Tab-separated table of C-alpha atoms in Angstrom:
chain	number	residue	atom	x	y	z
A	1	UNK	CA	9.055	8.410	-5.150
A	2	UNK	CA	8.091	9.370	-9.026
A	3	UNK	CA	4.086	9.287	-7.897
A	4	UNK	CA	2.018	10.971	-5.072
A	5	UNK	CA	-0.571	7.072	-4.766
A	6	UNK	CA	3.224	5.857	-3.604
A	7	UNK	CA	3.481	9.098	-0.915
A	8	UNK	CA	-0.348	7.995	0.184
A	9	UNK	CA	1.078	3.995	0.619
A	10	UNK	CA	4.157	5.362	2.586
A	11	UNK	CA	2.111	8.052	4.732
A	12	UNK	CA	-0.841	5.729	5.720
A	13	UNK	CA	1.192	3.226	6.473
A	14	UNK	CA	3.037	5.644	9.509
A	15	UNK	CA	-0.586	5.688	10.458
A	16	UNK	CA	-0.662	2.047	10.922
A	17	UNK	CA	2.182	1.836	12.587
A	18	UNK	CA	0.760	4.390	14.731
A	19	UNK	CA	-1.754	1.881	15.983
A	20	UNK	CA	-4.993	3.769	14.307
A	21	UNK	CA	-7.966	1.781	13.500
A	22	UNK	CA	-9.692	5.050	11.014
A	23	UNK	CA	-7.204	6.339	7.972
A	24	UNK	CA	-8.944	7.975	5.355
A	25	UNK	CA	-7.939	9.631	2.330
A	26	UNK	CA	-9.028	12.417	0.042
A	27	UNK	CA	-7.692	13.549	-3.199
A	28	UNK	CA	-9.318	16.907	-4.238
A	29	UNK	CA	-8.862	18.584	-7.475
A	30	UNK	CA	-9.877	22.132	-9.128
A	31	UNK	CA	-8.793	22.740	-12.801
A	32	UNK	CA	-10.286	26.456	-12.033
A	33	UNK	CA	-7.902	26.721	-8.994
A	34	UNK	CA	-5.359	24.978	-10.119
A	35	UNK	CA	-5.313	23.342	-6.933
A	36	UNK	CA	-4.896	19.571	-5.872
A	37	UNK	CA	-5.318	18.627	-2.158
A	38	UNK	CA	-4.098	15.460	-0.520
A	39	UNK	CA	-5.386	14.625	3.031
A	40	UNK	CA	-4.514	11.630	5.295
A	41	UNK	CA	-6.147	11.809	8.335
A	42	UNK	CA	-5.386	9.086	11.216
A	43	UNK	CA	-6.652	8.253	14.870
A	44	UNK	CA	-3.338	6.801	15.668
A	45	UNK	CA	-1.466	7.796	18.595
A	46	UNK	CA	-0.816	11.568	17.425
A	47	UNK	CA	2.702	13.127	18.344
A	48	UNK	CA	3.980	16.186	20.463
A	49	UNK	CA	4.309	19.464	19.331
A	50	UNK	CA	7.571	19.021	19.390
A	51	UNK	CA	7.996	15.641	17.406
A	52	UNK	CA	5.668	17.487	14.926
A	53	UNK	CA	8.189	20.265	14.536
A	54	UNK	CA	11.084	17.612	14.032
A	55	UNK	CA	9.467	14.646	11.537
A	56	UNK	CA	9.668	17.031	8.134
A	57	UNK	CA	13.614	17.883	9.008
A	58	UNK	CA	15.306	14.579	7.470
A	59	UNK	CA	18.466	15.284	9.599
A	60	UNK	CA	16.872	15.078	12.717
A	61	UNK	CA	14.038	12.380	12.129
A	62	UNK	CA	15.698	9.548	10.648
A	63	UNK	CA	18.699	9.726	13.683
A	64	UNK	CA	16.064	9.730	16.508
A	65	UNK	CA	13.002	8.701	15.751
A	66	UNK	CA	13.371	5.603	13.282
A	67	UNK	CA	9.692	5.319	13.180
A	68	UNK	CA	8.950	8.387	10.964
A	69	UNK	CA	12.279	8.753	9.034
A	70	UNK	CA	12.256	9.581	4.999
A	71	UNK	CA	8.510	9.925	4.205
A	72	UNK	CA	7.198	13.430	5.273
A	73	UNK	CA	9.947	14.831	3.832
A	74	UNK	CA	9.847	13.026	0.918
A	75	UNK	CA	5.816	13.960	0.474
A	76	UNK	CA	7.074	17.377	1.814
A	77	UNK	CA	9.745	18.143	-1.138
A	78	UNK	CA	7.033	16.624	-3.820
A	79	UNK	CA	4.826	19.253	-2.164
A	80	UNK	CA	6.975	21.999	-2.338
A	81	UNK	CA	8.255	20.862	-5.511
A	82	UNK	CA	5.148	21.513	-7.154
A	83	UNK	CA	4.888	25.151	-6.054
A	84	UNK	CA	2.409	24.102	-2.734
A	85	UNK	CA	2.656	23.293	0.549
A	86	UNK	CA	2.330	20.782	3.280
A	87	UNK	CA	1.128	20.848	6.947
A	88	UNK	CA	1.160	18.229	9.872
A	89	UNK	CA	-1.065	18.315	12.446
A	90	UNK	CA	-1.416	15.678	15.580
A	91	UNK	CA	-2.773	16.203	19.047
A	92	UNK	CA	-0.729	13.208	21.411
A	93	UNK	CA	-3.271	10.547	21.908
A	94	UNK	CA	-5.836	11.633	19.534
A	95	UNK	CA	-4.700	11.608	15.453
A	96	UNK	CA	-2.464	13.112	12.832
A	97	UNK	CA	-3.674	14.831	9.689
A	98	UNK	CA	-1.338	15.409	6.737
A	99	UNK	CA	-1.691	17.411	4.345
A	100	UNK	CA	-0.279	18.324	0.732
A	101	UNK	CA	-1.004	20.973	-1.443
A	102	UNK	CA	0.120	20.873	-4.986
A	103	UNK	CA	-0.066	23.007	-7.987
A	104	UNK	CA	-2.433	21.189	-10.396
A	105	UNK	CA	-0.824	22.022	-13.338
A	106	UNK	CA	2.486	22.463	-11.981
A	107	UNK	CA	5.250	21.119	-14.783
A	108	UNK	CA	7.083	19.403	-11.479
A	109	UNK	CA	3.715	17.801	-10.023
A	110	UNK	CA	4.090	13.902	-9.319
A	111	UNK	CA	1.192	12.113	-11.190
A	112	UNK	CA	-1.404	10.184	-8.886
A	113	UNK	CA	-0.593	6.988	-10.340
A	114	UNK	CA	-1.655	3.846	-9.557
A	115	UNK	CA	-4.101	4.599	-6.493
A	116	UNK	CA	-5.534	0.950	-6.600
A	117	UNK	CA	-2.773	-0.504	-5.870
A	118	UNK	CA	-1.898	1.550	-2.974
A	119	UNK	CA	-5.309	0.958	-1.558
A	120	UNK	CA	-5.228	-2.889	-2.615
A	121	UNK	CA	-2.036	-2.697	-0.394
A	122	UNK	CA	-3.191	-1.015	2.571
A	123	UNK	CA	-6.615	-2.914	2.902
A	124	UNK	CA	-4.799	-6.302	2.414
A	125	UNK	CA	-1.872	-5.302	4.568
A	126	UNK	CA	-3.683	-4.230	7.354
A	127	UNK	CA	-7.628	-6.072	7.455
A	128	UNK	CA	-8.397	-4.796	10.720
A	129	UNK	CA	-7.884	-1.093	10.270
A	130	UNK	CA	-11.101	1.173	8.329
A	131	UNK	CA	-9.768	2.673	5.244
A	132	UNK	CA	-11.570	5.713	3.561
A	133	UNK	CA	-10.552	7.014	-0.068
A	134	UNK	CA	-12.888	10.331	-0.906
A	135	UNK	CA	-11.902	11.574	-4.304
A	136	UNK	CA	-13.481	14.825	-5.818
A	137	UNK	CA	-12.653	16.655	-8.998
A	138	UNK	CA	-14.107	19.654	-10.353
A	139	UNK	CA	-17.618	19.109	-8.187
A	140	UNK	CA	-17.804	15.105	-9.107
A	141	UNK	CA	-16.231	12.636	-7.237
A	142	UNK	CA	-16.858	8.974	-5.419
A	143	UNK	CA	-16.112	7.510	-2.166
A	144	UNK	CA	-15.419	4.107	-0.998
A	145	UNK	CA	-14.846	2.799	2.748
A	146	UNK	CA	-13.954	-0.744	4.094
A	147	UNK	CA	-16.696	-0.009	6.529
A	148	UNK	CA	-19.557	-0.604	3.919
A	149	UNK	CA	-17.776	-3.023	2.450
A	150	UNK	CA	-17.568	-5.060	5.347
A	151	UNK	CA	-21.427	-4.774	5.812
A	152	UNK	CA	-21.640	-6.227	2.959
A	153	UNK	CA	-19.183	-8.861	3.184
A	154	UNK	CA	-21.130	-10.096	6.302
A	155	UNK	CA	-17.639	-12.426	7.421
A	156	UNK	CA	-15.510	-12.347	4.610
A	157	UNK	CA	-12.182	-11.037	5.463
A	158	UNK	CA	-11.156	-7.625	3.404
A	159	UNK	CA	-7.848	-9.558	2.784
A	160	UNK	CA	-9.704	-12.062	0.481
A	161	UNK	CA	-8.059	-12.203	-2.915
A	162	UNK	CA	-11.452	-11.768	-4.462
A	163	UNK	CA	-12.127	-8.823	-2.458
A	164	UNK	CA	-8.720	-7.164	-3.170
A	165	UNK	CA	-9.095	-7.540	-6.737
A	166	UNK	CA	-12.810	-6.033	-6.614
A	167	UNK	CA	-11.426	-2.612	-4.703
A	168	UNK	CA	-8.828	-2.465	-6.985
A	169	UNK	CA	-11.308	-2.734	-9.878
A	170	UNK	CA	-13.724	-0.446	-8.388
A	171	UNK	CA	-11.367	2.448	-8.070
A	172	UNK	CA	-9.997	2.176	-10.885
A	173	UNK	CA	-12.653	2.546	-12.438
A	174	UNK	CA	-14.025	5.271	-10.479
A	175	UNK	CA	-11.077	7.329	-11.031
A	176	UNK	CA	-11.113	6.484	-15.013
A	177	UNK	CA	-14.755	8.129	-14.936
A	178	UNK	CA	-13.459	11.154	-12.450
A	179	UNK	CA	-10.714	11.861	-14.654
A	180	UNK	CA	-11.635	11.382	-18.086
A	181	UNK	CA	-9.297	7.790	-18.448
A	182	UNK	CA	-5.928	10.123	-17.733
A	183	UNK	CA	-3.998	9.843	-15.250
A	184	UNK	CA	-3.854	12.976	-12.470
B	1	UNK	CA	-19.716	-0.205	-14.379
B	2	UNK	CA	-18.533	-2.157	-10.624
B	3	UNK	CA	-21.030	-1.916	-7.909
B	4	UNK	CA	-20.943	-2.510	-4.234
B	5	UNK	CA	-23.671	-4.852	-4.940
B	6	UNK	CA	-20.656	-7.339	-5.868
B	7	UNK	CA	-19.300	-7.750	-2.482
B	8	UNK	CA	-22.456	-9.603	-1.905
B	9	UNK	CA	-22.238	-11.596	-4.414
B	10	UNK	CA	-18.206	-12.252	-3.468
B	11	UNK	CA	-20.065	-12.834	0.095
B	12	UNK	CA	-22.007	-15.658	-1.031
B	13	UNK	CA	-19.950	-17.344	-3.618
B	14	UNK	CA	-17.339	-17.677	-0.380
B	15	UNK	CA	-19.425	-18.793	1.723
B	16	UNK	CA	-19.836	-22.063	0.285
B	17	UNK	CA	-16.280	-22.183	-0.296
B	18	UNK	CA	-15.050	-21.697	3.126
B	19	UNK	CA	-16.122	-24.645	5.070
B	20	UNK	CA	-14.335	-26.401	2.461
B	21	UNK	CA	-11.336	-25.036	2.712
B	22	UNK	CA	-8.801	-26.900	4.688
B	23	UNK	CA	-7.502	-24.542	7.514
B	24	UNK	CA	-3.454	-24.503	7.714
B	25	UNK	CA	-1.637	-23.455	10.869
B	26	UNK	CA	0.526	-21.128	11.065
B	27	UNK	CA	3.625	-22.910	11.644
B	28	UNK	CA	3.333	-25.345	8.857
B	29	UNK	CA	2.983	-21.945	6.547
B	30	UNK	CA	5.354	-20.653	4.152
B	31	UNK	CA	5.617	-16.811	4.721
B	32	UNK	CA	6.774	-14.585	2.300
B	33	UNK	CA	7.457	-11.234	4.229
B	34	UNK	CA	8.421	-8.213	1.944
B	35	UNK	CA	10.281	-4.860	2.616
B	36	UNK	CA	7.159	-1.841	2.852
B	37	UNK	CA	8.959	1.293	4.221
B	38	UNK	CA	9.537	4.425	2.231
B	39	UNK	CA	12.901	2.839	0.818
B	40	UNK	CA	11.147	-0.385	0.107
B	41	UNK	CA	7.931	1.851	-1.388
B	42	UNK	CA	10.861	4.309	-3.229
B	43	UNK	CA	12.596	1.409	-4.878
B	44	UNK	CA	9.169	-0.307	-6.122
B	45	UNK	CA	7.975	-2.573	-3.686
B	46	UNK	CA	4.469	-2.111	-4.422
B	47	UNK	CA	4.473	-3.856	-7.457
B	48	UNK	CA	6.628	-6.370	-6.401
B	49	UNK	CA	3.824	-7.194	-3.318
B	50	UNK	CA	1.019	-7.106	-5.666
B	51	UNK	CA	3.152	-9.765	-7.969
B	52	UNK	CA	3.672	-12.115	-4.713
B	53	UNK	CA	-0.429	-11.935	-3.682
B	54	UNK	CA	-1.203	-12.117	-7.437
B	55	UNK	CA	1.080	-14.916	-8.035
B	56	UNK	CA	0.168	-16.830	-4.724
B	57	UNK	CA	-3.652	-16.472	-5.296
B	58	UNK	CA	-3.626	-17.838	-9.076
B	59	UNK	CA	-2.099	-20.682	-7.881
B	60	UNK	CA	-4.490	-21.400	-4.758
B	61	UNK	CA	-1.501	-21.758	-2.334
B	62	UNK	CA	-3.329	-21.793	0.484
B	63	UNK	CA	0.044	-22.921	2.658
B	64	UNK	CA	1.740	-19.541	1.798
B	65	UNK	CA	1.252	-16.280	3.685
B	66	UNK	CA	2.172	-12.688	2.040
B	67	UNK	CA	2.798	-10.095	4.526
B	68	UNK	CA	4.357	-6.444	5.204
B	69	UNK	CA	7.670	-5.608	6.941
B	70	UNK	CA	9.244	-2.454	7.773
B	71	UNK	CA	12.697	-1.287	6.946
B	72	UNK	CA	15.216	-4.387	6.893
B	73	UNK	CA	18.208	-2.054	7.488
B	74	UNK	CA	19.707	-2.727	3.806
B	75	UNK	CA	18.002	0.292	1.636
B	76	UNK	CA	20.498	-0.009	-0.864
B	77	UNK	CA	19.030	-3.528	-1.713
B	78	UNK	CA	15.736	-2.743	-1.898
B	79	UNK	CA	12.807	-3.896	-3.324
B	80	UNK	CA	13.571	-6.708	-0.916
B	81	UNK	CA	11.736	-10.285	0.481
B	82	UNK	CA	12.559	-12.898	3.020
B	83	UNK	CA	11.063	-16.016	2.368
B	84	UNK	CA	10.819	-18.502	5.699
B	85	UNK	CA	10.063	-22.101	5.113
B	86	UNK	CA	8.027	-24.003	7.691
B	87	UNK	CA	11.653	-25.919	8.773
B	88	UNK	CA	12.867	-22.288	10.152
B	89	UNK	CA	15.218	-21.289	7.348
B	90	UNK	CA	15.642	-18.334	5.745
B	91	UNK	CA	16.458	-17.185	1.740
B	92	UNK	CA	16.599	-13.289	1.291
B	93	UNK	CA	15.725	-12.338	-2.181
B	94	UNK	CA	17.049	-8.448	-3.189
B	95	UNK	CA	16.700	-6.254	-6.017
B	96	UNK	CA	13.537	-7.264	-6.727
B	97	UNK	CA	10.970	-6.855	-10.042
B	98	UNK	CA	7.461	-8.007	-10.665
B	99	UNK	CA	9.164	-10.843	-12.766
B	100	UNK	CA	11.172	-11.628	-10.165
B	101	UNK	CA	8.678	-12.269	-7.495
B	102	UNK	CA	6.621	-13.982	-10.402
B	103	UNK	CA	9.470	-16.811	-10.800
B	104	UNK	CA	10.424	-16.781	-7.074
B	105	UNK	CA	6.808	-18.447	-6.307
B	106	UNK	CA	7.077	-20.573	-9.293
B	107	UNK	CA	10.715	-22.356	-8.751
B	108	UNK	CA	11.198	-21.854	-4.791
B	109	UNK	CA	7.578	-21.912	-3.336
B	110	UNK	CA	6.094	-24.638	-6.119
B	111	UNK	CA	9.268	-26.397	-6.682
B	112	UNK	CA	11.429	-25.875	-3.886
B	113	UNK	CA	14.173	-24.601	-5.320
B	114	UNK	CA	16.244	-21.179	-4.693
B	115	UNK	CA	16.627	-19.067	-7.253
B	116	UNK	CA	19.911	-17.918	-6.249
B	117	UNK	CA	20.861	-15.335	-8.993
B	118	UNK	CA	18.205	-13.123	-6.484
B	119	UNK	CA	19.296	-13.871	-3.383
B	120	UNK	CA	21.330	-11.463	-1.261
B	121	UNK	CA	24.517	-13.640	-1.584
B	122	UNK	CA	24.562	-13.535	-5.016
B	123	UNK	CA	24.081	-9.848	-5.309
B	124	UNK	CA	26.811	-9.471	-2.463
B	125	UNK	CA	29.589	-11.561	-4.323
């Protein structure tokens, strides 16, 4: 994986296949901390203690559980990599929250990338799950959810091309305006 | 600047579209079906999806269907698509690029004809 938007596609899509119906997303960044915080938070089926303990060893996942396999500790290592951390947590029945914490400025941080097209991706890959992408920087930030955007949609599936191309569109340029036109 | 104000006018622009549109089933559907797990996601099939939708929509093929699988069991090959024609049969396409996907919809889906320098046997030889 060479960018942390293709971590995001891979991780919320476990969440899918965890049967949740809420995913949402936030990317928060501090130049003054030097902090960046990634945060996927599902209402899937959750996992034991134990399977929590297991799905970040490679060796142990991807020979018992095929479901979970190369993606935590691919999102892990990136983590890690970048002189931060990473945490699962899941209650059985309830949710899982991952979360990745990486050094801003860190020579060895994966760049964002191309968001959009993750979320593009996710919304037209999956039209009856909610999606929520929260992005702060420095204080500013923007938020978008397929909620409101079905509201306004009144019957129009979130699959429609039109749609898909709007999102993609709309964070892009969100995230153009959050980060000064560079990429994160 | 975008506004959610848009959707609304997306809303009502489709809505006198719709009842137009002529409603396929499923069966007589082409589905194009590509690899999304993390080696699918590691080897670039994001782009490669958003070619296939892209591609599909510009044309207005409403007969062709563009959906998500997991891991196909052949990482190695990745970015990887099946496409399944309405007859039942089958052409796996490997290896794949943004281009690729691109001409794939032109020559197999539009035309009808395999572009076998993609397909798994070809890369299998």
């Amino acid at each position: 994986m060479r960018e942390l938007s293709l971590h995001i596609l891979d991780i919320a899509q476990n969440s899918v296949t965890a049967g949740a119906k809420n995913i949402s997303i936030l990317v928060d960044s501090d130049t003054k901390t030097d902090w960046i915080t990634i945060e996927i938070t599902d209402d899937g089926k959750g996992m034991s203690e134990e399977l929590v303990k297991k799905v970040t060893d490679p060796f142990v996942t991807s020979r018992t559980t095929r479901k979970v396999g190369l993606g935590i500790p691919l999102f892990k290592h990136a983590a890690e990599a970048a002189g931060g951390d990473f945490e699962i947590r899941s209650v059985l029945g309830e949710g899982t929250t991952v979360t990745a914490r990486l050094r801003l400025r860190h020579i060895d941080r994966q760049p964002m990338g191309k968001l959009e097209e993750t979320m593009a991706i996710l919304i037209g890959g999956s039209p009856g799950v909610d999606f929520s992408l929260q992005m702060r920087h420095d204080g500013r930030g923007f938020e978008i959810d397929t909620r409101s955007m079905r509201e306004l949609l009144g019957g129009v599936p979130l699959n429609t091309p039109e749609v898909l191309t709007w999102t993609r569109e709309y964070i892009r340029e969100k995230m153009n305006d959050l980060y000064g036109g560079a990429d994160i | 600047m975008k506004s959610l104000a848009e959707l609304a006018a997306i809303r009502d622009k489709m809505a006198q579209t719709m009842n137009l549109r002529e409603e396929n089933r499923d069966t007589d559907k082409i589905k194009i079906v590509v690899g999304m797990a993390t080696c699918g996601i590691a080897a670039g099939a994001r782009p490669v999806m958003n070619a296939f939708v892209d591609e599909v929509n510009k044309r207005q093929l409403k007969h062709v269907m563009v959906s998500q699988v997991g891991c196909i069991g052949m990482c190695r090959l990745e970015p990887m698509a099946e496409v399944f024609m309405p007859d039942g049969s089958k052409t796996t396409y490997v290896k794949l690029t943004d281009e690729k996907a691109r001409r794939i919809v032109n020559e197999h889906i539009v035309n009808g004809k395999i572009v076998y320098e993609y397909t798994i046997g070809a890369a299998e030889k």
